[in-house]
Amino acid sequence: MASLARLTGNELLKITRRRLVWALLAANLAFVLAAWLVQIYYALRSPDGFQAGHLLGGTNGIFDAIGQPMTLGRRSGEFIAAALGGLFVGGEFATGAIRLTLSRGVKRLAYLVAKLGALALTCAVLVLVGVLASALLSLFLPLINPQAPTWADITPHILGELGGLYLGTLANYLLCLLLGAGLALVARSAAFGIAASFAWLIGGDIAAQILPAVGASVHSPIGHDLVRLMFTPNVNALYAAGLPPYLRATLDRLDGVIACNPVGTHVCSQVGLAQALPVALLWMLVLGLAGVVLFVRRDVKE
Amino acid sequence: MHSAILEARNLTKRYGDRLAVDGLNLALFPGEVFGFLGPNGAGKTTTIRMLLNLVRPSAGEVWLFGQRLRDDPSGLLRRVGALIESPSFQPYLSGRQNLRVAGRYTGPVSATRVDEVLDLVGLSSRADDVFASYSLGMKQRLGIGAAVLMGPDLVVLDEPTNGLDPAGIVEIRELIRRLGQEGTTVLVSSHILAEVRQVATRIGIIRGGQLIAAGETRDILRPSSHWEVVGLDLASVRRALEGVATRGSIEPNEGGVAIYEASLEGRVIIERLARAELFPEQVRRTTEDLESVFLALTEREAGL
């Protein structure tokens, strides 16, 4: 345990000393701020924007004020997490630093766990900073419109929903992190890990739109179930399941997640925990095992 | 019982159809500086990687400190410091931070020890600059610093003087000698024969994945010489030198005769030739350089 803690400390030192990480964190904050400004813009454009049942009004007003910038900012966070995975796992192969590390007798599995652990902590900070930034920005809403929601409207129920959003976003980031790291390990290259994981995330958005229709056109129950299980949604499964139902129904238009499985022309069955959990666990298992096999078992030729 | 610090037994590595290392046997004993020589692509790096558990052998095994490496790789490799090929560190960390990180892979390392090592490799004044800003020589010094940081029992240095200026080369050579005198076993891999000859007590030469020679440096890398007698024929020189040189050691040469008798003195040759009333145009000693010796050895073993 002491050794794992020391290794994790080492990895955290590497992460915090890299300026690029701070730049990515700043970029994430910029996305949250941009999302908040877009939200304010739409609320101000609509005459009922701050009225009950509208964007920043009613009982859900404060949840939306804090949650929506995070929801929109999550897209950048996914790419940042994937980039961190590719950069810190594949980068050591590019610089050859992996030779020095593994020739010191460091247990490969412990090293991988420490590295991913430190990166997971970074992702947790990334989400937390997004939540805090959203929460702080919501303090300025009453200056824009006196009817805007305030922190006084926060109820235990809303806190629970925000907690679910935080955990879902974190799970999403962690899977993106594993995706970037796993793909970087395939080619032992940070550039490949980053490029391939970005391609997967963008391709996933496109596939999420196309595959349900393909599944429906094939009329095969197994095919349909597989499509439903794997692609609607995939690495953002727990995030989609953690959202309030009214957001889930229209999520694909917001941030590239189809959290609603089309089962008919107008009817949809919303993604629930029973679908999201196996999908997330399956991804975690596949990416985790791939990392172990590719890192622990292979020769170091760099 | 194994008194060797490091032993490679029948070490073999195959990449597909290509045999990179072929049944290599090697032993390093406490306190010796062992030079590992070989042309490019001979299998030096693959061997070193197998010794450090970076590459898994296809066959054979590595023993470190009397224990089989695969039984306790992490425990055994903690006693080894290595610089493999080019020095590889985090480019965005300073030299000091990189040493701290490298030290903490094996255990806690004090700031004082880091400072000592920075001083040892002459990087104290640039310790807080980022690694990316270092010259090749400075990177090499930091790599050597990382190798000796935790006071290892065995140090493996792959081309340690790459990129160093002449003064730096002398310093590193002295450092290697000092490590040997202090009881640290050192394996130095290099293609610079003169360098290895100056620091290594024993050497091993690898070619085509096989160890073709191993032994005391002075025996293997001793520059050889022969006498050349210009302007005389083979039969008359053989007749004149009867009793002081064997017939087989006297061979025809371009423009004369060559005498491969290391202990034969020039004045003896001249005296014998004069007595036989043979007067050559020249009698000269020709010395082969280390490179020629090395090439002759590796080519002979390869059947070239």
XYZ file of C-alpha atoms in Angstrom:
606
model
C 0.000 0.000 0.000
C 2.830 2.360 0.903
C 4.426 1.683 -2.427
C 1.145 2.278 -4.276
C 0.655 5.560 -2.391
C 4.204 6.638 -3.273
C 3.680 5.748 -6.922
C 0.380 7.637 -6.988
C 2.104 10.645 -5.398
C 4.737 10.456 -8.113
C 2.087 10.425 -10.825
C 0.243 13.343 -9.230
C 3.509 15.284 -9.202
C 3.907 14.619 -12.932
C 0.314 15.676 -13.627
C 0.367 18.867 -11.574
C 3.730 19.983 -12.969
C 2.540 19.761 -16.552
C 1.311 23.098 -17.815
C -0.878 21.454 -20.434
C -3.032 19.947 -17.677
C -3.718 23.408 -16.261
C -4.491 24.669 -19.764
C -7.002 21.827 -20.230
C -8.566 22.626 -16.866
C -8.860 26.276 -17.909
C -10.401 25.193 -21.231
C -12.978 23.143 -19.327
C -13.869 26.179 -17.226
C -14.147 28.279 -20.376
C -16.646 25.738 -21.777
C -18.700 25.871 -18.557
C -18.695 29.671 -18.720
C -19.670 29.633 -22.406
C -22.508 27.193 -21.641
C -23.704 29.468 -18.816
C -23.680 32.490 -21.129
C -25.647 30.574 -23.798
C -28.184 29.601 -21.150
C -28.549 33.200 -19.989
C -28.855 34.357 -23.592
C -31.743 31.971 -24.299
C -33.441 32.774 -20.993
C -33.243 36.503 -21.723
C -34.452 36.087 -25.298
C -37.568 34.274 -24.154
C -40.137 36.463 -22.358
C -40.910 33.507 -20.053
C -37.317 32.383 -19.569
C -37.411 32.921 -15.804
C -41.033 31.758 -15.341
C -42.102 28.381 -13.938
C -41.978 25.631 -16.571
C -39.338 27.446 -18.584
C -35.544 27.343 -18.816
C -34.573 29.110 -15.571
C -37.833 29.198 -13.708
C -39.905 27.186 -11.269
C -38.806 24.394 -8.981
C -36.175 23.104 -11.420
C -34.728 26.565 -12.021
C -31.756 26.252 -9.680
C -30.991 22.695 -10.879
C -30.888 23.941 -14.454
C -28.894 27.018 -13.484
C -26.173 24.807 -11.971
C -26.659 21.587 -13.935
C -27.079 22.836 -17.493
C -23.663 24.540 -17.800
C -22.160 21.292 -16.540
C -24.236 19.308 -18.997
C -23.040 21.414 -21.894
C -19.493 21.675 -20.543
C -19.359 17.861 -20.229
C -18.641 17.532 -23.941
C -15.302 19.288 -23.539
C -14.605 17.295 -20.389
C -14.994 14.011 -22.290
C -12.322 15.044 -24.771
C -10.077 16.406 -22.014
C -10.311 13.140 -20.061
C -9.534 11.080 -23.180
C -6.597 13.389 -23.965
C -5.243 13.029 -20.404
C -5.404 9.235 -20.679
C -3.605 9.219 -24.015
C -1.056 11.824 -22.964
C 0.040 10.380 -19.648
C -0.041 6.709 -20.600
C 1.140 6.896 -24.218
C 3.478 9.850 -23.598
C 5.843 7.737 -21.507
C 6.360 5.454 -24.481
C 7.050 8.409 -26.782
C 9.693 9.894 -24.456
C 11.078 6.475 -23.513
C 10.560 7.335 -19.820
C 8.815 3.998 -19.454
C 12.225 2.267 -19.742
C 13.579 4.058 -16.701
C 10.440 3.363 -14.672
C 10.088 -0.329 -15.402
C 13.814 -1.060 -15.160
C 13.666 0.047 -11.488
C 11.657 -2.979 -10.497
C 8.338 -1.160 -10.326
C 5.490 -3.659 -10.532
C 3.772 -2.965 -13.810
C 0.256 -3.504 -12.510
C 0.901 -1.267 -9.484
C 2.352 1.404 -11.758
C -0.655 1.277 -14.091
C -3.093 1.380 -11.170
C -1.210 4.339 -9.621
C -1.146 6.210 -12.901
C -4.836 5.638 -13.643
C -5.680 6.412 -10.001
C -3.897 9.763 -10.198
C -5.628 10.517 -13.499
C -9.001 9.517 -12.010
C -8.377 12.007 -9.194
C -7.637 14.643 -11.808
C -10.943 13.831 -13.522
C -12.775 14.124 -10.190
C -11.216 17.573 -9.749
C -12.193 18.444 -13.315
C -15.870 17.650 -12.616
C -15.774 19.311 -9.202
C -14.329 22.503 -10.633
C -17.126 22.459 -13.261
C -19.801 22.079 -10.539
C -18.284 24.799 -8.381
C -17.937 27.140 -11.346
C -21.577 26.512 -12.323
C -22.693 27.029 -8.731
C -20.716 30.256 -8.403
C -22.025 31.570 -11.721
C -25.591 30.902 -10.580
C -25.019 33.466 -7.815
C -25.002 36.184 -10.469
C -28.435 35.246 -11.887
C -30.470 37.565 -9.601
C -28.381 40.467 -10.916
C -29.594 39.625 -14.412
C -33.228 38.966 -13.528
C -34.808 39.413 -10.067
C -37.035 36.359 -10.703
C -34.048 34.118 -11.297
C -33.543 31.157 -8.956
C -31.124 31.467 -6.033
C -29.259 29.040 -3.756
C -32.168 29.388 -1.337
C -34.199 27.269 -3.800
C -31.861 24.317 -3.378
C -33.738 21.428 -1.784
C -32.416 18.011 -0.714
C -34.068 16.585 -3.849
C -32.173 19.045 -6.088
C -28.937 18.318 -4.201
C -29.512 14.619 -4.879
C -30.068 15.294 -8.569
C -26.909 17.414 -8.728
C -25.024 14.611 -6.955
C -26.308 12.134 -9.554
C -25.207 14.477 -12.311
C -21.739 14.768 -10.711
C -21.314 11.023 -10.349
C -22.655 10.318 -13.841
C -20.316 12.890 -15.350
C -17.398 11.458 -13.374
C -18.185 7.928 -14.592
C -18.345 9.307 -18.128
C -14.948 10.999 -17.749
C -13.369 7.913 -16.229
C -14.480 5.768 -19.165
C -13.154 8.396 -21.573
C -9.880 8.376 -19.619
C -9.668 4.575 -19.921
C -10.541 4.835 -23.603
C -7.690 7.290 -24.278
C -5.250 5.265 -22.163
C -6.257 1.914 -23.672
C -5.973 3.154 -27.241
C -2.610 4.788 -26.453
C -1.387 1.436 -25.165
C -2.491 -0.369 -28.328
C -0.046 1.648 -30.442
C 2.227 2.713 -27.544
C 1.629 6.265 -28.712
C 0.018 9.286 -27.070
C -0.893 10.780 -30.452
C -2.712 7.614 -31.521
C -4.505 7.344 -28.179
C -5.741 10.905 -28.362
C -6.699 10.833 -32.053
C -8.439 7.441 -31.875
C -10.377 8.262 -28.703
C -11.515 11.590 -30.178
C -12.603 9.741 -33.321
C -14.511 7.255 -31.154
C -16.315 10.017 -29.269
C -17.291 11.849 -32.430
C -18.138 8.588 -34.208
C -20.216 7.563 -31.178
C -22.415 10.628 -31.614
C -22.995 9.738 -35.244
C -23.512 6.034 -34.509
C -25.966 6.855 -31.734
C -28.153 8.575 -34.317
C -27.854 5.901 -36.989
C -27.693 2.569 -35.193
C -31.123 2.628 -33.499
C -32.635 3.100 -36.930
C -30.484 0.270 -38.308
C -31.515 -1.956 -35.411
C -35.180 -1.179 -36.038
C -34.872 -1.810 -39.782
C -33.274 -5.237 -39.244
C -36.246 -6.307 -37.097
C -34.044 -8.656 -35.134
C -34.795 -8.625 -31.415
C -31.219 -9.659 -30.501
C -29.692 -7.069 -32.817
C -32.005 -4.431 -31.473
C -31.125 -5.322 -27.882
C -27.426 -5.256 -28.653
C -27.705 -1.867 -30.276
C -29.727 -0.651 -27.329
C -27.216 -2.046 -24.852
C -24.022 -0.848 -26.458
C -24.714 2.277 -28.409
C -27.574 4.093 -26.762
C -25.646 5.329 -24.873
C -22.091 3.944 -24.451
C -19.331 5.612 -22.419
C -21.850 8.099 -21.030
C -24.335 5.462 -19.851
C -24.336 6.314 -16.140
C -24.435 10.019 -16.907
C -27.521 9.528 -19.074
C -29.229 7.391 -16.434
C -28.447 9.916 -13.680
C -30.219 12.805 -15.373
C -33.740 13.919 -14.440
C -36.349 12.344 -16.771
C -37.289 15.644 -18.448
C -33.649 16.111 -19.535
C -33.214 12.498 -20.604
C -36.121 12.782 -23.059
C -34.426 15.506 -25.097
C -30.794 14.948 -24.289
C -29.516 14.044 -27.739
C -30.215 17.558 -28.890
C -28.286 18.963 -25.969
C -25.007 17.111 -25.778
C -24.776 14.091 -28.028
C -26.250 11.461 -25.733
C -29.352 9.578 -26.746
C -30.732 8.776 -23.334
C -34.018 7.692 -24.803
C -34.338 4.435 -26.721
C -36.767 4.841 -29.595
C -39.305 2.001 -29.444
C -41.852 3.524 -31.724
C -42.515 6.649 -33.717
C -43.358 8.805 -30.758
C -42.783 6.545 -27.788
C -39.447 6.186 -26.092
C -38.172 4.141 -23.204
C -35.748 6.148 -21.155
C -32.325 4.829 -20.266
C -32.419 3.541 -16.731
C -29.861 2.142 -14.328
C -30.643 -1.431 -15.402
C -29.355 -0.616 -18.888
C -26.683 1.902 -17.930
C -24.891 -0.094 -15.261
C -24.081 -3.203 -17.359
C -22.990 -0.972 -20.248
C -20.662 1.056 -18.012
C -19.313 -2.055 -16.273
C -18.752 -3.800 -19.592
C -16.781 -0.828 -20.894
C -14.814 -0.602 -17.663
C -14.001 -4.327 -17.874
C -13.004 -4.279 -21.546
C -10.864 -1.129 -21.263
C -9.367 -2.138 -17.919
C -8.444 -5.637 -19.137
C -7.049 -4.229 -22.378
C -4.838 -1.890 -20.340
C -3.587 -4.706 -18.128
C -2.872 -7.053 -21.031
C -1.217 -4.402 -23.184
C 0.856 -2.850 -20.419
C 1.674 -5.696 -18.092
C 2.235 -8.537 -20.523
C 3.990 -6.894 -23.461
C 7.711 -6.302 -23.914
C 9.017 -2.735 -23.624
C 10.698 -2.032 -26.942
C 10.809 1.770 -26.717
C 25.564 -21.419 -4.981
C 26.077 -18.432 -7.264
C 28.864 -15.978 -6.613
C 28.060 -14.020 -9.746
C 26.142 -10.752 -9.301
C 24.501 -11.190 -12.669
C 24.236 -14.285 -14.801
C 22.600 -14.867 -18.150
C 22.029 -18.527 -18.855
C 21.314 -19.600 -22.373
C 19.429 -16.338 -22.888
C 17.464 -16.350 -26.108
C 15.075 -13.880 -27.697
C 13.202 -14.558 -30.888
C 11.080 -11.990 -32.743
C 9.083 -14.035 -35.230
C 11.638 -15.736 -37.457
C 14.476 -13.487 -36.338
C 16.749 -14.651 -33.568
C 17.884 -11.462 -31.802
C 19.810 -13.195 -29.008
C 20.905 -16.789 -29.356
C 21.746 -18.795 -26.246
C 23.849 -16.106 -24.592
C 25.783 -16.973 -21.440
C 27.303 -14.208 -19.377
C 28.458 -13.706 -15.787
C 29.427 -10.581 -13.877
C 31.255 -10.811 -10.581
C 31.215 -8.408 -7.623
C 33.120 -5.176 -8.080
C 34.098 -5.712 -11.690
C 33.509 -3.315 -14.552
C 32.342 -5.420 -17.475
C 32.448 -4.024 -20.997
C 29.766 -5.276 -23.373
C 30.822 -4.736 -26.962
C 29.217 -5.429 -30.273
C 28.365 -3.890 -33.626
C 24.945 -2.347 -34.252
C 22.181 -4.924 -34.339
C 24.309 -7.528 -32.570
C 21.756 -7.984 -29.787
C 23.329 -5.805 -27.059
C 20.233 -3.770 -26.320
C 17.895 -6.760 -26.424
C 20.201 -8.541 -23.983
C 20.254 -5.554 -21.626
C 16.483 -5.278 -21.831
C 16.151 -8.941 -20.880
C 18.572 -8.420 -17.983
C 16.331 -5.589 -16.745
C 13.050 -7.454 -17.266
C 11.852 -5.033 -19.950
C 11.764 -7.836 -22.500
C 10.838 -11.402 -21.674
C 13.299 -14.047 -22.887
C 12.005 -16.673 -25.324
C 14.269 -19.145 -23.541
C 16.926 -19.141 -20.851
C 16.982 -17.151 -17.682
C 18.578 -14.261 -15.825
C 19.959 -14.583 -12.305
C 20.588 -11.487 -10.202
C 22.362 -11.587 -6.842
C 22.040 -15.357 -6.753
C 18.296 -15.400 -7.365
C 16.296 -16.055 -10.491
C 15.030 -12.717 -11.838
C 11.583 -13.990 -12.732
C 11.015 -15.163 -9.135
C 11.252 -11.644 -7.664
C 11.802 -9.046 -10.404
C 10.713 -6.047 -8.360
C 12.791 -6.986 -5.325
C 15.930 -7.723 -7.335
C 15.757 -4.796 -9.754
C 15.552 -2.346 -6.863
C 19.247 -3.097 -6.372
C 20.035 -2.189 -9.981
C 20.471 1.258 -11.514
C 20.340 1.578 -15.270
C 20.749 3.985 -18.126
C 19.318 2.358 -21.212
C 20.100 3.898 -24.612
C 19.221 7.603 -24.585
C 18.320 9.120 -21.214
C 14.549 9.269 -20.905
C 12.850 11.567 -18.434
C 9.751 13.727 -18.230
C 10.592 16.698 -20.465
C 8.476 19.158 -18.470
C 10.060 18.369 -15.082
C 13.336 19.869 -13.849
C 16.438 17.746 -13.380
C 15.879 17.777 -9.618
C 12.214 16.774 -9.930
C 13.074 14.009 -12.385
C 15.615 12.546 -9.956
C 13.058 12.759 -7.152
C 10.501 10.921 -9.295
C 13.059 8.306 -10.392
C 14.173 7.739 -6.793
C 10.648 7.311 -5.512
C 10.062 4.402 -7.864
C 12.225 2.304 -5.564
C 11.788 4.006 -2.206
C 11.954 7.287 -0.375
C 14.806 9.518 -1.491
C 16.041 12.486 0.534
C 16.567 15.952 -0.911
C 20.173 15.781 0.315
C 20.839 12.621 -1.694
C 19.321 14.233 -4.798
C 21.610 17.247 -4.299
C 24.639 14.974 -3.826
C 23.931 13.180 -7.095
C 23.319 16.429 -8.966
C 26.692 17.588 -7.704
C 28.316 14.271 -8.643
C 27.184 14.559 -12.267
C 27.877 18.294 -12.455
C 24.298 19.496 -12.816
C 23.864 21.491 -9.601
C 23.743 24.840 -11.385
C 21.028 23.650 -13.814
C 19.109 21.443 -11.381
C 15.954 23.533 -11.510
C 15.810 23.947 -15.287
C 13.392 21.727 -17.178
C 14.811 18.560 -18.750
C 13.671 19.655 -22.226
C 16.121 22.582 -22.068
C 19.142 20.345 -21.361
C 21.835 19.619 -23.927
C 22.418 15.989 -24.925
C 25.424 15.809 -22.617
C 23.429 17.156 -19.669
C 20.646 14.648 -20.349
C 23.234 11.898 -20.365
C 24.642 13.093 -17.027
C 21.180 13.137 -15.493
C 20.617 9.580 -16.781
C 23.799 8.443 -15.065
C 22.748 10.340 -11.943
C 19.431 8.477 -11.894
C 21.267 5.170 -12.315
C 23.465 5.720 -9.245
C 20.893 7.648 -7.182
C 19.786 4.859 -4.869
C 23.273 3.396 -4.334
C 22.656 0.238 -6.395
C 24.790 -2.911 -6.193
C 24.777 -3.221 -9.976
C 24.848 -0.365 -12.478
C 24.013 -0.970 -16.133
C 25.123 1.814 -18.465
C 24.287 1.679 -22.147
C 26.531 4.039 -24.149
C 27.083 6.337 -21.139
C 29.355 8.848 -22.870
C 27.081 9.548 -25.832
C 26.894 13.275 -26.456
C 29.470 14.213 -23.824
C 32.368 16.547 -24.536
C 35.935 15.274 -23.916
C 35.996 16.641 -20.364
C 32.637 15.008 -19.673
C 33.880 11.690 -21.062
C 36.862 11.757 -18.694
C 34.558 12.561 -15.746
C 32.200 9.703 -16.547
C 35.122 7.352 -17.031
C 36.426 8.336 -13.611
C 32.954 7.883 -12.148
C 32.713 4.364 -13.551
C 36.164 3.521 -12.185
C 35.213 4.933 -8.800
C 32.003 2.877 -8.737
C 34.058 -0.242 -9.411
C 36.565 0.666 -6.675
C 33.705 1.214 -4.230
C 32.500 -2.329 -4.870
C 29.665 -1.575 -7.300
C 29.492 -3.950 -10.210
C 29.165 -2.087 -13.506
C 28.071 -3.322 -16.921
C 29.048 -0.803 -19.609
C 27.770 -1.300 -23.093
C 29.598 0.733 -25.695
C 30.756 0.718 -29.267
C 33.810 2.847 -28.430
C 36.543 0.294 -27.926
C 39.098 2.658 -26.436
C 36.579 3.758 -23.844
C 35.733 0.222 -22.786
C 39.393 -0.733 -22.755
C 40.135 2.061 -20.290
C 37.440 1.223 -17.760
C 36.528 -2.444 -18.132
C 38.337 -5.203 -16.306
C 36.635 -7.868 -18.423
C 34.749 -7.668 -21.671
C 32.277 -9.681 -23.681
C 31.804 -9.331 -27.420
C 28.453 -10.086 -28.980
C 27.772 -10.639 -32.631
C 24.669 -12.034 -34.313
C 23.078 -12.527 -30.910
C 25.886 -14.771 -29.695
C 28.692 -14.039 -27.267
C 31.763 -14.702 -29.388
C 34.412 -13.747 -26.873
C 34.641 -13.002 -23.178
C 37.568 -12.576 -20.888
C 40.133 -10.183 -19.501
C 40.190 -6.936 -21.461
C 43.979 -6.934 -21.845
C 43.852 -10.384 -23.450
C 41.044 -9.727 -25.900
C 41.520 -6.107 -26.860
C 45.319 -6.094 -26.842
C 46.440 -4.359 -29.999
C 48.405 -6.913 -32.039
C 51.482 -6.132 -34.140
C 53.680 -7.869 -36.704
C 56.946 -7.228 -38.533
C 57.130 -6.491 -42.226
C 60.308 -7.159 -44.205
C 60.166 -5.359 -47.566
C 62.120 -6.484 -50.601
C 62.981 -10.093 -49.657
C 61.403 -13.423 -50.599
C 59.687 -15.849 -48.237
C 62.132 -18.754 -48.515
C 65.255 -16.726 -47.725
C 63.627 -14.957 -44.732
C 62.385 -18.292 -43.337
C 65.913 -19.727 -43.697
C 67.490 -16.694 -41.995
C 65.068 -16.701 -39.062
C 65.226 -20.420 -38.428
C 65.307 -20.992 -34.686
C 63.885 -17.618 -33.677
C 60.545 -17.751 -35.499
C 58.363 -20.687 -36.519
C 57.848 -21.305 -40.241
C 54.102 -20.819 -39.865
C 54.490 -17.335 -38.412
C 56.280 -16.103 -41.531
C 53.922 -15.395 -44.425
C 54.249 -13.726 -47.787
C 53.096 -10.140 -47.807
C 52.619 -7.452 -50.417
C 56.167 -6.462 -51.430
C 57.840 -8.821 -48.998
C 57.246 -10.957 -45.942
C 55.220 -10.577 -42.742
C 56.374 -12.099 -39.452
C 53.639 -12.792 -36.890
C 55.780 -13.449 -33.840
C 54.752 -11.029 -31.082
C 57.827 -11.557 -28.892
C 60.384 -11.183 -31.680
C 62.575 -8.089 -31.403
C 63.500 -5.960 -34.422
C 67.241 -6.041 -33.796
C 67.175 -9.872 -33.801
C 65.532 -9.891 -37.240
C 68.042 -7.363 -38.636
C 70.984 -9.250 -37.151
C 69.854 -12.614 -38.579
C 69.175 -11.134 -42.017
C 72.602 -9.429 -42.040
C 74.356 -12.653 -41.075
C 72.638 -14.363 -44.009
C 73.765 -11.454 -46.195
C 70.184 -10.440 -46.869
C 69.628 -6.686 -47.056
C 65.950 -5.639 -47.157
C 64.688 -2.224 -48.219
C 62.833 -1.874 -44.864
C 62.125 -3.750 -41.644
C 59.155 -2.143 -39.921
C 56.695 -2.910 -37.146
C 52.986 -2.572 -38.058
C 50.455 -2.249 -35.204
C 46.781 -3.030 -35.713
C 44.390 -0.670 -33.966
C 41.637 -1.793 -31.644
C 38.987 -1.427 -34.307
C 40.864 -3.794 -36.591
C 41.231 -6.318 -33.781
C 37.528 -6.051 -32.984
C 36.457 -6.315 -36.610
C 38.790 -9.237 -37.232
C 37.377 -10.997 -34.199
C 33.738 -10.441 -35.055
C 34.228 -11.266 -38.736
C 36.209 -14.392 -37.990
C 33.487 -15.624 -35.627
C 30.801 -14.806 -38.165
C 32.712 -16.696 -40.836
C 33.072 -13.657 -43.073
